Amino acid sequence: MRILIAGEWVPHGNARLYRRAFEQLSVQVAVVDSLEYYTISFSNRLLNLFLRQLIPFKASWGIQRYYGAGRFNSVVIERVSDYKPDLVFFVKPILVPPETVQSVKKMGALAFSWYPDDAMNPRTASPQFYKSIPFYDCHFTTKSYNVQNFLALGAKRARFLPHSIDSALYCPVSVSVEEAALGSDIVFVGTNYENERSDLLEALCREGFNIKVYGERWNKLSKKSCLRKRGCVQYRPAYLEDYCKVMSASKIALGLLAKVIPEQHTARTFEIPACGAFMLHERTDEAMSFFEEGKEAEFFGSFEELVEKIKYYLAHDAERRKIAEAGHRKATSEGFSYRSRAREILKIYEEINQ
């Protein structure tokens, strides 16, 4: 079997990890890297800004016009013609119009899309993506609530495919005395893009907890912020090995979800326990279907419960470590691997071809 992956080819990105997973399942894989043809450069940002000024605000939502996107789509079609794949796996195909998907299918390949974000948020999608939805053979989404959205927009098939983990990238690591300072009693790694997230962490700060926060946009906090005043904000993200060190050096890692969308789990739902950290996650049925409460992770449904559990587990080291170890075993099990997810994708391919 042959698969062509089309999408952004970044180090340790989803496209690369899915390629390795497919190859582990004895599938031949070729790639078309969108970054060879367009990037979110200054000129492309300027073009999008111009379009948003030209077109009324609501109508401009989701407009993504990047120099080079046309060439990327042409190369995808050319590569399908030459490589003759059985399946084209589009990774977050924001800039793939219906014509490209139709051309792929006319040449005999199936077309699948994989979307890691909220596909119905027009700020992370595009009009051409919405128009192309009916032409794909199947859409895979990490957001369970998007399945019905896809079907309502004419999708032939839509499947919920949770986030995955690569245990070679996210794992417990030893930290030096100096690196131990990266951690804290409580740590959160993520972007500050909504008030609910910063408000919760500010409230924990005012409770007097020892906290560190990594990620982008935390410099937007008020100068009066408790997190700022107490030096909790690190003003930088933490990725891969750095992320693993932060997790390994911390006692409790928070799993916070977005509120602007009905997020039920996110990549950090698996990354935190994969690193061997004790995870205290917002309570959702979906997250609790992955990890057993009180045995493999802990969950909270209110600020009061969050504070209560933080105090309890900071005072009970052995119990906290036992849960963290069990969570690590669960997160790194085969069921959450990219290979397992790739196997599910191939199963849908086989069902369609029967």
Short mmCIF file of C-alpha atoms in Angstrom, two decimals:
data_model
loop_
_atom_site.label_atom_id
_atom_site.label_comp_id
_atom_site.label_asym_id
_atom_site.label_seq_id
_atom_site.Cartn_x
_atom_site.Cartn_y
_atom_site.Cartn_z
CA MET A 1 0.00 0.00 0.00
CA ARG A 2 1.11 3.55 -0.76
CA ILE A 3 0.20 6.73 1.12
CA LEU A 4 1.01 10.31 0.20
CA ILE A 5 1.07 12.69 3.18
CA ALA A 6 0.44 16.34 2.33
CA GLY A 7 0.98 18.98 4.98
CA GLU A 8 3.39 20.93 7.13
CA TRP A 9 6.61 18.98 7.64
CA VAL A 10 8.12 20.26 10.88
CA PRO A 11 10.52 18.43 13.23
CA HIS A 12 8.56 16.07 15.47
CA GLY A 13 5.29 17.36 13.96
CA ASN A 14 2.21 15.24 13.38
CA ALA A 15 2.92 14.63 9.70
CA ARG A 16 6.35 13.18 10.50
CA LEU A 17 5.02 11.08 13.36
CA TYR A 18 2.21 9.66 11.24
CA ARG A 19 4.69 8.86 8.48
CA ARG A 20 6.78 6.81 10.89
CA ALA A 21 3.65 5.11 12.24
CA PHE A 22 2.46 4.13 8.76
CA GLU A 23 5.92 2.85 7.85
CA GLN A 24 5.94 0.74 11.02
CA LEU A 25 2.80 -0.88 9.59
CA SER A 26 4.67 -1.72 6.35
CA VAL A 27 3.11 1.09 4.31
CA GLN A 28 5.15 2.97 1.70
CA VAL A 29 4.95 6.71 2.35
CA ALA A 30 5.83 9.78 0.29
CA VAL A 31 5.48 13.41 1.38
CA VAL A 32 4.60 16.82 -0.03
CA ASP A 33 5.77 19.46 2.44
CA SER A 34 3.65 22.61 2.37
CA LEU A 35 6.51 24.59 3.95
CA GLU A 36 8.46 24.25 0.70
CA TYR A 37 5.79 26.35 -1.01
CA TYR A 38 4.31 28.71 1.57
CA THR A 39 4.79 29.79 5.16
CA ILE A 40 3.09 32.19 7.53
CA SER A 41 5.60 34.86 6.53
CA PHE A 42 5.42 38.64 6.90
CA SER A 43 4.17 39.02 3.32
CA ASN A 44 1.46 36.42 3.84
CA ARG A 45 0.36 38.04 7.09
CA LEU A 46 0.23 41.37 5.26
CA LEU A 47 -1.90 39.85 2.51
CA ASN A 48 -4.37 38.44 5.02
CA LEU A 49 -4.50 41.76 6.86
CA PHE A 50 -5.30 43.52 3.58
CA LEU A 51 -8.09 41.05 2.80
CA ARG A 52 -9.60 41.56 6.21
CA GLN A 53 -9.59 45.32 5.68
CA LEU A 54 -11.12 44.91 2.24
CA ILE A 55 -13.88 42.50 3.27
CA PRO A 56 -16.40 43.02 6.11
CA PHE A 57 -15.20 41.50 9.39
CA LYS A 58 -17.55 38.51 9.64
CA ALA A 59 -17.18 37.65 5.98
CA SER A 60 -13.40 37.72 6.36
CA TRP A 61 -13.31 35.10 9.11
CA GLY A 62 -11.13 32.19 8.12
CA ILE A 63 -9.69 33.86 5.04
CA GLN A 64 -6.28 32.34 4.42
CA ARG A 65 -4.57 33.37 1.18
CA TYR A 66 -0.89 32.54 1.20
CA TYR A 67 1.57 33.13 -1.62
CA GLY A 68 2.65 29.68 -2.78
CA ALA A 69 -0.48 27.78 -1.72
CA GLY A 70 -1.51 27.40 -5.36
CA ARG A 71 1.83 25.83 -6.22
CA PHE A 72 1.54 23.48 -3.23
CA ASN A 73 -1.80 22.20 -4.52
CA SER A 74 -0.40 21.76 -8.03
CA VAL A 75 2.51 19.74 -6.67
CA VAL A 76 0.13 17.51 -4.68
CA ILE A 77 -1.75 16.71 -7.88
CA GLU A 78 1.50 16.13 -9.81
CA ARG A 79 2.81 13.85 -7.05
CA VAL A 80 -0.39 11.81 -7.03
CA SER A 81 -0.07 11.37 -10.79
CA ASP A 82 3.54 10.17 -10.48
CA TYR A 83 3.46 8.22 -7.21
CA LYS A 84 0.00 6.72 -7.67
CA PRO A 85 -0.85 6.40 -3.97
CA ASP A 86 -3.80 4.43 -2.68
CA LEU A 87 -4.51 7.16 -0.13
CA VAL A 88 -3.69 10.86 0.22
CA PHE A 89 -3.56 11.85 3.88
CA PHE A 90 -3.99 15.63 4.21
CA VAL A 91 -2.74 17.03 7.53
CA LYS A 92 -4.80 20.10 8.51
CA PRO A 93 -5.62 21.02 4.89
CA ILE A 94 -6.64 24.64 5.45
CA LEU A 95 -5.43 25.73 2.02
CA VAL A 96 -6.58 22.73 -0.01
CA PRO A 97 -9.58 23.68 -2.19
CA PRO A 98 -12.26 21.28 -3.47
CA GLU A 99 -10.59 21.12 -6.89
CA THR A 100 -7.47 19.51 -5.45
CA VAL A 101 -9.43 16.86 -3.55
CA GLN A 102 -11.53 16.11 -6.63
CA SER A 103 -8.40 15.77 -8.79
CA VAL A 104 -6.87 13.35 -6.29
CA LYS A 105 -9.98 11.19 -6.33
CA LYS A 106 -10.25 11.23 -10.14
CA MET A 107 -6.80 9.63 -10.24
CA GLY A 108 -8.03 6.72 -8.13
CA ALA A 109 -6.78 7.61 -4.65
CA LEU A 110 -8.87 8.00 -1.53
CA ALA A 111 -8.61 11.35 0.26
CA PHE A 112 -8.57 11.62 4.07
CA SER A 113 -8.21 14.77 6.14
CA TRP A 114 -6.78 14.89 9.66
CA TYR A 115 -7.54 17.97 11.75
CA PRO A 116 -5.96 18.54 15.20
CA ASP A 117 -7.75 21.81 16.03
CA ASP A 118 -11.39 22.85 16.28
CA ALA A 119 -12.23 22.62 12.58
CA MET A 120 -15.39 24.67 13.03
CA ASN A 121 -13.55 27.68 14.40
CA PRO A 122 -13.29 29.92 11.31
CA ARG A 123 -10.11 31.47 12.66
CA THR A 124 -8.30 28.12 12.38
CA ALA A 125 -9.93 26.99 9.14
CA SER A 126 -10.86 28.59 5.81
CA PRO A 127 -13.77 28.90 3.36
CA GLN A 128 -12.05 26.58 0.87
CA PHE A 129 -11.67 23.90 3.53
CA TYR A 130 -15.36 24.06 4.40
CA LYS A 131 -16.25 23.83 0.70
CA SER A 132 -14.00 20.80 0.28
CA ILE A 133 -15.50 18.81 3.18
CA PRO A 134 -18.01 16.79 1.07
CA PHE A 135 -15.29 15.58 -1.31
CA TYR A 136 -13.08 13.78 1.20
CA ASP A 137 -13.69 10.09 1.83
CA CYS A 138 -13.21 10.54 5.57
CA HIS A 139 -12.36 13.28 8.06
CA PHE A 140 -10.45 12.48 11.25
CA THR A 141 -10.73 14.96 14.11
CA THR A 142 -9.22 15.09 17.59
CA LYS A 143 -12.34 16.98 18.72
CA SER A 144 -15.21 14.57 19.35
CA TYR A 145 -17.79 17.36 19.08
CA ASN A 146 -16.61 18.13 15.52
CA VAL A 147 -17.82 14.78 14.16
CA GLN A 148 -21.44 15.92 13.87
CA ASN A 149 -20.26 19.29 12.53
CA PHE A 150 -18.44 17.56 9.67
CA LEU A 151 -21.46 15.41 8.86
CA ALA A 152 -23.74 18.44 8.90
CA LEU A 153 -21.48 20.09 6.32
CA GLY A 154 -21.82 17.13 3.98
CA ALA A 155 -18.95 14.87 4.99
CA LYS A 156 -19.29 11.28 3.79
CA ARG A 157 -17.62 10.05 6.97
CA ALA A 158 -16.16 11.64 10.08
CA ARG A 159 -14.33 9.85 12.88
CA PHE A 160 -13.10 10.92 16.29
CA LEU A 161 -9.41 10.08 16.58
CA PRO A 162 -7.96 11.25 19.91
CA HIS A 163 -4.55 12.83 20.24
CA SER A 164 -1.56 10.49 20.29
CA ILE A 165 1.73 10.29 22.11
CA ASP A 166 5.25 9.44 20.99
CA SER A 167 6.89 8.02 24.09
CA ALA A 168 10.33 8.54 22.57
CA LEU A 169 9.71 12.30 22.60
CA TYR A 170 7.68 12.62 25.79
CA CYS A 171 9.21 10.63 28.61
CA PRO A 172 10.57 10.96 32.15
CA VAL A 173 14.09 12.44 32.24
CA SER A 174 16.72 12.96 34.89
CA VAL A 175 17.23 16.58 35.88
CA SER A 176 20.34 18.14 37.34
CA VAL A 177 20.31 20.32 40.43
CA GLU A 178 20.26 23.37 38.18
CA GLU A 179 17.50 21.93 35.96
CA ALA A 180 15.36 21.13 38.99
CA ALA A 181 14.70 24.87 39.17
CA LEU A 182 12.66 24.53 35.96
CA GLY A 183 9.95 22.79 37.95
CA SER A 184 7.62 23.77 40.73
CA ASP A 185 4.99 22.38 43.06
CA ILE A 186 2.44 23.27 40.38
CA VAL A 187 3.22 23.79 36.70
CA PHE A 188 1.18 24.68 33.65
CA VAL A 189 2.50 24.66 30.09
CA GLY A 190 0.24 26.30 27.54
CA THR A 191 -0.76 29.52 25.81
CA ASN A 192 -2.53 32.34 27.61
CA TYR A 193 -5.37 33.02 25.18
CA GLU A 194 -8.47 33.29 27.36
CA ASN A 195 -9.32 34.88 30.69
CA GLU A 196 -10.62 31.69 32.32
CA ARG A 197 -7.18 30.10 32.15
CA SER A 198 -5.26 33.06 33.53
CA ASP A 199 -7.97 33.78 36.13
CA LEU A 200 -7.68 30.24 37.52
CA LEU A 201 -3.89 30.42 37.75
CA GLU A 202 -4.08 33.90 39.28
CA ALA A 203 -6.44 32.53 41.94
CA LEU A 204 -4.02 29.69 42.72
CA CYS A 205 -1.23 32.23 42.98
CA ARG A 206 -3.23 34.27 45.48
CA GLU A 207 -3.73 31.07 47.51
CA GLY A 208 0.03 31.09 47.99
CA PHE A 209 0.95 28.00 45.95
CA ASN A 210 4.37 27.66 44.34
CA ILE A 211 3.61 27.89 40.60
CA LYS A 212 5.50 28.11 37.32
CA VAL A 213 3.81 28.94 34.01
CA TYR A 214 5.35 28.34 30.58
CA GLY A 215 3.96 29.30 27.19
CA GLU A 216 3.19 32.18 24.90
CA ARG A 217 1.26 35.39 25.59
CA TRP A 218 1.73 35.35 29.35
CA ASN A 219 3.49 38.69 28.92
CA LYS A 220 -0.01 40.08 28.30
CA LEU A 221 -0.84 39.79 32.00
CA SER A 222 -1.46 42.96 33.95
CA LYS A 223 1.47 44.46 35.82
CA LYS A 224 -0.62 43.95 38.95
CA SER A 225 -0.82 40.21 38.25
CA CYS A 226 0.06 37.93 41.16
CA LEU A 227 1.75 35.57 38.70
CA ARG A 228 3.96 38.42 37.49
CA LYS A 229 4.76 39.79 40.92
CA ARG A 230 5.76 36.40 42.33
CA GLY A 231 7.89 35.45 39.33
CA CYS A 232 5.69 32.52 38.32
CA VAL A 233 5.65 33.40 34.61
CA GLN A 234 8.69 32.11 32.72
CA TYR A 235 7.95 34.13 29.54
CA ARG A 236 8.86 31.29 27.20
CA PRO A 237 7.38 28.06 25.92
CA ALA A 238 8.66 24.60 26.82
CA TYR A 239 8.96 22.07 24.03
CA LEU A 240 10.08 18.44 23.77
CA GLU A 241 13.18 17.82 25.97
CA ASP A 242 12.63 21.11 27.79
CA TYR A 243 9.00 20.13 28.36
CA CYS A 244 10.08 16.75 29.72
CA LYS A 245 12.48 18.42 32.15
CA VAL A 246 9.80 20.83 33.37
CA MET A 247 7.41 17.93 33.95
CA SER A 248 10.01 15.70 35.59
CA ALA A 249 11.00 18.53 37.96
CA SER A 250 7.42 19.36 39.03
CA LYS A 251 5.08 17.75 41.54
CA ILE A 252 1.70 18.53 39.95
CA ALA A 253 1.05 19.37 36.29
CA LEU A 254 -2.27 20.96 35.41
CA GLY A 255 -4.32 19.82 32.44
CA LEU A 256 -6.38 22.88 31.54
CA LEU A 257 -8.78 22.96 28.61
CA ALA A 258 -9.95 25.76 26.34
CA LYS A 259 -13.29 27.36 27.15
CA VAL A 260 -13.88 29.24 23.89
CA ILE A 261 -14.54 25.79 22.40
CA PRO A 262 -16.03 22.75 24.18
CA GLU A 263 -12.64 21.06 24.45
CA GLN A 264 -12.71 17.66 26.15
CA HIS A 265 -9.06 16.67 25.96
CA THR A 266 -5.91 18.00 24.37
CA ALA A 267 -2.41 16.83 23.50
CA ARG A 268 -1.20 17.63 27.03
CA THR A 269 -3.76 15.12 28.34
CA PHE A 270 -1.30 12.47 27.14
CA GLU A 271 1.97 14.43 27.22
CA ILE A 272 1.86 15.11 30.97
CA PRO A 273 1.55 11.49 32.15
CA ALA A 274 3.86 10.28 29.36
CA CYS A 275 6.56 12.41 30.99
CA GLY A 276 5.90 10.67 34.30
CA ALA A 277 4.29 13.72 35.90
CA PHE A 278 1.27 13.65 38.20
CA MET A 279 -1.62 15.07 36.18
CA LEU A 280 -4.45 17.09 37.73
CA HIS A 281 -6.84 17.57 34.82
CA GLU A 282 -10.14 19.32 34.33
CA ARG A 283 -12.89 16.75 34.70
CA THR A 284 -14.51 15.66 31.42
CA ASP A 285 -16.02 12.32 30.50
CA GLU A 286 -13.60 12.07 27.60
CA ALA A 287 -10.44 12.65 29.64
CA MET A 288 -11.70 10.26 32.31
CA SER A 289 -12.23 7.58 29.67
CA PHE A 290 -8.47 7.63 29.07
CA PHE A 291 -7.27 7.68 32.69
CA GLU A 292 -8.92 6.28 35.80
CA GLU A 293 -9.57 8.92 38.44
CA GLY A 294 -7.58 8.47 41.63
CA LYS A 295 -5.45 5.71 40.12
CA GLU A 296 -3.87 7.01 36.88
CA ALA A 297 -4.62 10.74 37.15
CA GLU A 298 -6.67 13.14 39.21
CA PHE A 299 -9.47 15.43 38.07
CA PHE A 300 -11.28 18.52 39.30
CA GLY A 301 -14.61 20.10 38.51
CA SER A 302 -14.41 23.31 40.52
CA PHE A 303 -11.81 25.67 41.92
CA GLU A 304 -12.56 24.43 45.42
CA GLU A 305 -11.92 20.83 44.40
CA LEU A 306 -8.73 21.87 42.61
CA VAL A 307 -7.36 23.58 45.73
CA GLU A 308 -8.37 20.65 47.93
CA LYS A 309 -6.61 18.11 45.70
CA ILE A 310 -3.49 20.24 45.32
CA LYS A 311 -3.15 20.49 49.09
CA TYR A 312 -3.80 16.78 49.55
CA TYR A 313 -1.32 15.53 46.97
CA LEU A 314 1.42 17.97 47.94
CA ALA A 315 1.15 16.46 51.42
CA HIS A 316 1.06 12.82 50.21
CA ASP A 317 4.17 12.25 48.10
CA ALA A 318 3.99 8.45 47.93
CA GLU A 319 0.38 8.43 46.78
CA ARG A 320 1.10 11.14 44.22
CA ARG A 321 4.06 9.22 42.81
CA LYS A 322 2.06 5.99 42.62
CA ILE A 323 -0.64 7.68 40.54
CA ALA A 324 1.97 9.35 38.33
CA GLU A 325 3.66 5.99 37.65
CA ALA A 326 0.34 4.34 36.77
CA GLY A 327 -0.55 7.27 34.52
CA HIS A 328 2.79 6.95 32.76
CA ARG A 329 2.21 3.26 32.09
CA LYS A 330 -1.24 4.00 30.69
CA ALA A 331 -0.17 6.96 28.53
CA THR A 332 2.68 5.01 26.95
CA SER A 333 0.60 1.92 26.24
CA GLU A 334 0.08 0.90 22.64
CA GLY A 335 -3.49 2.16 22.60
CA PHE A 336 -2.40 5.81 22.68
CA SER A 337 0.49 5.55 20.21
CA TYR A 338 0.64 7.04 16.72
CA ARG A 339 0.92 3.52 15.39
CA SER A 340 -2.39 2.63 17.03
CA ARG A 341 -4.04 5.71 15.51
CA ALA A 342 -2.52 4.89 12.10
CA ARG A 343 -3.96 1.41 12.38
CA GLU A 344 -7.43 2.91 12.91
CA ILE A 345 -6.99 5.07 9.81
CA LEU A 346 -6.00 2.06 7.71
CA LYS A 347 -9.02 0.17 9.04
CA ILE A 348 -11.33 2.88 7.65
CA TYR A 349 -9.46 2.71 4.35
CA GLU A 350 -10.05 -1.04 4.18
CA GLU A 351 -13.74 -0.66 5.06
CA ILE A 352 -14.24 1.82 2.22
CA ASN A 353 -12.46 -0.43 -0.25
CA GLN A 354 -14.44 -3.55 0.59
#
